[in-house]
GROMACS .gro file of C-alpha atoms in nm:
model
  188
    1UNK     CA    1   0.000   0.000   0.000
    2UNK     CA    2   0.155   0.332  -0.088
    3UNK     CA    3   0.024   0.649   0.045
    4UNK     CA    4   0.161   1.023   0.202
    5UNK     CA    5  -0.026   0.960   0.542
    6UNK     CA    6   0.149   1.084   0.841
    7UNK     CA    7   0.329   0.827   1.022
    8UNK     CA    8   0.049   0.797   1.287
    9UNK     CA    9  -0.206   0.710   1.106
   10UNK     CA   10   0.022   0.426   0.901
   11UNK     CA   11   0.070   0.316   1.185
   12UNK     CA   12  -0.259   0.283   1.383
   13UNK     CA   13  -0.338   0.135   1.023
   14UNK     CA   14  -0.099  -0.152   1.046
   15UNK     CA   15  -0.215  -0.222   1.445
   16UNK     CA   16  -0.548  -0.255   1.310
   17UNK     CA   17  -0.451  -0.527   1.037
   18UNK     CA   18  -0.267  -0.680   1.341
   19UNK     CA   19  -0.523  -0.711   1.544
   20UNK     CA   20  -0.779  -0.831   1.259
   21UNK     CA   21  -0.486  -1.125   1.157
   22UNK     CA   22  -0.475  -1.261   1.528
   23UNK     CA   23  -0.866  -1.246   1.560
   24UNK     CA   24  -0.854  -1.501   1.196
   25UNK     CA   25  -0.572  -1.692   1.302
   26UNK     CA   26  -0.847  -1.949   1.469
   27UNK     CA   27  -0.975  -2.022   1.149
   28UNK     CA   28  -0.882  -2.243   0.908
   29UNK     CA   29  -0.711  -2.122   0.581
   30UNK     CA   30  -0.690  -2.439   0.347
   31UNK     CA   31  -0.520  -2.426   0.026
   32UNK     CA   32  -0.673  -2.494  -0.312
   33UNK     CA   33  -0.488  -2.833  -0.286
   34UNK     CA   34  -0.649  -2.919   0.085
   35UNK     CA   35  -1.002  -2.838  -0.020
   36UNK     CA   36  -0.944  -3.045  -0.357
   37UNK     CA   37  -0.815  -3.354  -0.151
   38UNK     CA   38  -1.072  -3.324   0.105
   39UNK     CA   39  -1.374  -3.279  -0.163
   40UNK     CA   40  -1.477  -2.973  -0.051
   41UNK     CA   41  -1.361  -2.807  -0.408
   42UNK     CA   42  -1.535  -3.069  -0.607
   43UNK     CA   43  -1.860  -3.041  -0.410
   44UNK     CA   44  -1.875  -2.620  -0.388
   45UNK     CA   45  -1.634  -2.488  -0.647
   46UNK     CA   46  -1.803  -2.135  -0.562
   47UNK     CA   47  -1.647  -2.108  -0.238
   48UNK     CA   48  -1.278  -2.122  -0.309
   49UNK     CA   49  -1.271  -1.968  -0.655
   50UNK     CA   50  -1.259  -1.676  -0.464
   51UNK     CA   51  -0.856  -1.773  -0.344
   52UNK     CA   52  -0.747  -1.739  -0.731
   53UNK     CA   53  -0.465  -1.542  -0.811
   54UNK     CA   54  -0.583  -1.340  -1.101
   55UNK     CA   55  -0.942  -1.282  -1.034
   56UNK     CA   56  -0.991  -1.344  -0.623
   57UNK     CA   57  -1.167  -1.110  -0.454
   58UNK     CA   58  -1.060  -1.292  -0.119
   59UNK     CA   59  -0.651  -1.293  -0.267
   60UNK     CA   60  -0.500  -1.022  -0.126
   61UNK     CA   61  -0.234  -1.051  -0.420
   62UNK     CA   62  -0.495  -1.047  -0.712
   63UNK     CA   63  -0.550  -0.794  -0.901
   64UNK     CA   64  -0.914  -0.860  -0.941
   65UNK     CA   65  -0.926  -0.876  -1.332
   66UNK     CA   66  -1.262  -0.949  -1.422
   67UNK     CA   67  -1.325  -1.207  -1.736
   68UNK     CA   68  -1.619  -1.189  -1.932
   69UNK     CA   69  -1.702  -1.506  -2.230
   70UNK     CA   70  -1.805  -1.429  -2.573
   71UNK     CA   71  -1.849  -1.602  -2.904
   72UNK     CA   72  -1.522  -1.557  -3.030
   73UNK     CA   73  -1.301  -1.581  -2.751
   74UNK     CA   74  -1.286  -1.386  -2.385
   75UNK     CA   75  -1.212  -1.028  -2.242
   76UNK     CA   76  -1.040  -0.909  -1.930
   77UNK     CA   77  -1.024  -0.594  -1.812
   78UNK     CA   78  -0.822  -0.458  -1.503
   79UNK     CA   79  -0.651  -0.172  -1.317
   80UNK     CA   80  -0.296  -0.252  -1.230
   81UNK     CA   81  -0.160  -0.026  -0.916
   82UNK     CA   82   0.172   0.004  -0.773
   83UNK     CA   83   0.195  -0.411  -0.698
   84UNK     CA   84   0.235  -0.479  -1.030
   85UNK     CA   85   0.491  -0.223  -1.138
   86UNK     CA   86   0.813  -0.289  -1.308
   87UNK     CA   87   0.987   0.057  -1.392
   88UNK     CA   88   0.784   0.297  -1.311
   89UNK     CA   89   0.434   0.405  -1.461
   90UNK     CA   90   0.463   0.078  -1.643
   91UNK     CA   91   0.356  -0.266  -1.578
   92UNK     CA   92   0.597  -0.525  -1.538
   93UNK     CA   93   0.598  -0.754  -1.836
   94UNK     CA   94   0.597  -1.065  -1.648
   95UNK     CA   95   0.255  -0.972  -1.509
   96UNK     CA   96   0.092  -0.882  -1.811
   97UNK     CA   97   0.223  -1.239  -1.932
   98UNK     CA   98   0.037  -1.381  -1.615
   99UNK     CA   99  -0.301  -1.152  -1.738
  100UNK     CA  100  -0.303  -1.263  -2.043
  101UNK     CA  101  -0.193  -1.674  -1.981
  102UNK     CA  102  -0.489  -1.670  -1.778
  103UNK     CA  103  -0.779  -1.534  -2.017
  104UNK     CA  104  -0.705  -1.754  -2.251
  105UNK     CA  105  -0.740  -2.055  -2.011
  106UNK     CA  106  -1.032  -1.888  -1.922
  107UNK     CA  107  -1.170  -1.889  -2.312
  108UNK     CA  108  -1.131  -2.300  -2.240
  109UNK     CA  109  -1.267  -2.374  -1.927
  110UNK     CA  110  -1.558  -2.094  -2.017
  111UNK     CA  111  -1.629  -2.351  -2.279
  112UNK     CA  112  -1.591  -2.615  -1.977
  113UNK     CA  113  -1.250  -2.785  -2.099
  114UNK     CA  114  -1.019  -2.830  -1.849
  115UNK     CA  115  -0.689  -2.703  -2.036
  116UNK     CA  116  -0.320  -2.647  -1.934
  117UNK     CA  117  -0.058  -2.438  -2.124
  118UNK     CA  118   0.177  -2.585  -2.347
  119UNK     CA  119   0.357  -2.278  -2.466
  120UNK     CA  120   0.295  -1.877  -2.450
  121UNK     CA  121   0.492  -1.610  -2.628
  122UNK     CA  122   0.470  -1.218  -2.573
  123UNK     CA  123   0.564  -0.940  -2.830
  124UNK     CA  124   0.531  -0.589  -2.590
  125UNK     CA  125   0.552  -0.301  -2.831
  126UNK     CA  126   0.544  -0.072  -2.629
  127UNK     CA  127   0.532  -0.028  -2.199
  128UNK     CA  128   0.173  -0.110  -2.103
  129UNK     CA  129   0.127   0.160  -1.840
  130UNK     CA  130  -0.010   0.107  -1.485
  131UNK     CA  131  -0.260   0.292  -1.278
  132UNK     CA  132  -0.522   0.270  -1.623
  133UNK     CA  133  -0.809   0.054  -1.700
  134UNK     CA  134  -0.656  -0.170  -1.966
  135UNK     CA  135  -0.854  -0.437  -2.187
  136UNK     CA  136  -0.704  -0.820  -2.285
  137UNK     CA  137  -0.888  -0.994  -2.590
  138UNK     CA  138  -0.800  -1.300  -2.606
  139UNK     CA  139  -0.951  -1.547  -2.940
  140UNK     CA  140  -0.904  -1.897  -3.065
  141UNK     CA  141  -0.721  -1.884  -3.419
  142UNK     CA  142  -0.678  -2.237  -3.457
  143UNK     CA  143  -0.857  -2.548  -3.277
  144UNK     CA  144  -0.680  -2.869  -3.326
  145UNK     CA  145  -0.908  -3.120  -3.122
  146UNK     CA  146  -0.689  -3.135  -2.785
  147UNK     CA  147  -0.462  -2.827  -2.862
  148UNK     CA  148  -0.545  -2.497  -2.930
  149UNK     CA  149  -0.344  -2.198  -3.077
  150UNK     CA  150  -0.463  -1.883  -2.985
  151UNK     CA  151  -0.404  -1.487  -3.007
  152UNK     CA  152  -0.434  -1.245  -2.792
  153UNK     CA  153  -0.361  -0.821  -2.732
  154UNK     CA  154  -0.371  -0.583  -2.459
  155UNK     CA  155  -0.483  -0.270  -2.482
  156UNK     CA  156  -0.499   0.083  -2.347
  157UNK     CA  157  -0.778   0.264  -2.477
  158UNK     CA  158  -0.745   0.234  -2.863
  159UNK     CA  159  -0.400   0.144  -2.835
  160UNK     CA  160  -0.196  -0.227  -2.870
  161UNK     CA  161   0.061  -0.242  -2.600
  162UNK     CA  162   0.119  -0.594  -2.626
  163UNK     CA  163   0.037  -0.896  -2.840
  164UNK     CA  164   0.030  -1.288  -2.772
  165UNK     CA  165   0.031  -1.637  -2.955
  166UNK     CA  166  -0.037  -1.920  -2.723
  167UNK     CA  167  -0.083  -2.290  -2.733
  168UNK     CA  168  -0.300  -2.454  -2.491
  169UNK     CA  169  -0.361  -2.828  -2.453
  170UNK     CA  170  -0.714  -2.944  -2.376
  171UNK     CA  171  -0.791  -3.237  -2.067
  172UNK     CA  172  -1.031  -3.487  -2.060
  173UNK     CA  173  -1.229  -3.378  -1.710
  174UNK     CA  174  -1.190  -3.758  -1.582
  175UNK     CA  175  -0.801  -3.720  -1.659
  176UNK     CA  176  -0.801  -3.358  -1.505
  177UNK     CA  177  -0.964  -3.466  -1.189
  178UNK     CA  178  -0.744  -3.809  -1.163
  179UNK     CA  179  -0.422  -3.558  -1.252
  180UNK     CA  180  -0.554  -3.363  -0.962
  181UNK     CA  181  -0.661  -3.643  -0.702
  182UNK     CA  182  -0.312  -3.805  -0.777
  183UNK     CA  183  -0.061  -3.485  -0.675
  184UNK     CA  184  -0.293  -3.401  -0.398
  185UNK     CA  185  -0.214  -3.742  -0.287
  186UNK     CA  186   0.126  -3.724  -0.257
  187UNK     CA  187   0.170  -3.376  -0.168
  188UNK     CA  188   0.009  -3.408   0.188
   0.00000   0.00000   0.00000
C-alpha cells in the first residue's frame, strides 16, 4: 500500500490489520490443494474460486481482473496499481504475461475444458502503463481437437501495448480430476 499519510495514522493502520490477523488466526485457511483432496472443491467450487490469483476477490495478491465469455473468444479488463509495477508508470511484463496466460485458459474452461498451457509467447511493443483501466482480448485462431493456438492483445484505450500467440492443450475432465486427485495425494 503506498500512500503520504502521516506516520500515525500508518501506523494505527498496520495495528489494526494486526489485530484483525490474530482475531482469523483461529480459522482455518486451506489451500486450493487441501479443499481439492478433502472434496470440498469438487462439491462447492463457488467457495474457493474466490482464493485465485488473477481474479480473487478474497486474494489479497490479485488484481481482481474481471473475465467476461463471448463467441469468439474472452475479455479481461483490469486496473494494475503500484503491486504490479516494473519501472515505473509501467507494468511489469511478467505480469501482463500472467493476465493474459490466464484469459485464454479462461476462453477453455468458459467452454468447460479443463486445459493447461503448453507454450505462451509475448511481443510488448510498447510499456503497457499502470494505474489505467486496460482491456485483454484473447480469441481462438486455430482449434486442433486437444490443442489450441490462440491470439491475444492488450490494450490501453485504442491502443496495442502488447500482443500474444499461445498454445494450450485441452484435458479430458476424468483425466483432469485423476491428474488432480493423484498430486494431492502425494503432496500431503
Amino acid at each position: 500500500v503506498c500512500s503520504e499519510a502521516p506516520a500515525e495514522v500508518l501506523q494505527g493502520a498496520a495495528r489494526a490489520v494486526r489485530q484483525a490477523l490474530q482475531e482469523m488466526e483461529a480459522y482455518d485457511a486451506r489451500s486450493f490443494l487441501q479443499c481439492y483432496r478433502d472434496g470440498d472443491y469438487l462439491a462447492k467450487p463457488h467457495l474457493f474460486s474466490d482464493r485465485a490469483w488473477i481474479t480473487g476477490p478474497s486474494n489479497p495478491l490479485s488484481p481482481l481482473m474481471r473475465l467476461e465469455a463471448g463467441a469468439d473468444g474472452a475479455q479481461g479488463t483490469v486496473r494494475l496499481e503500484n503491486g504490479y509495477v516494473g519501472a515505473p508508470g509501467w507494468v511489469h511484463g511478467g505480469m501482463v504475461a500472467a493476465l493474459m496466460d490466464q484469459l485464454m485458459g479462461f476462453v477453455l474452461v468458459s467452454q468447460g475444458d479443463p486445459c493447461v498451457t503448453q507454450s505462451l509467447t509475448m511481443h510488448y511493443d510498447r510499456p503497457t502503463p499502470s494505474h489505467e483501466e486496460l482491456f485483454f482480448r484473447a480469441w481462438i485462431e486455430k482449434d486442433k481437437g486437444r490443442q489450441v493456438h490462440m491470439h491475444g492483445e492488450v490494450k490501453v484505450g485504442e491502443e496495442v501495448t502488447a500482443r500474444s500467440e499461445a498454445v494450450f492443450v485441452r484435458l479430458e475432465a476424468k483425466l483432469f480430476g485423476r491428474m488432480l486427485a493423484e498430486f494431492a495425494a502425494n503432496n500431503p
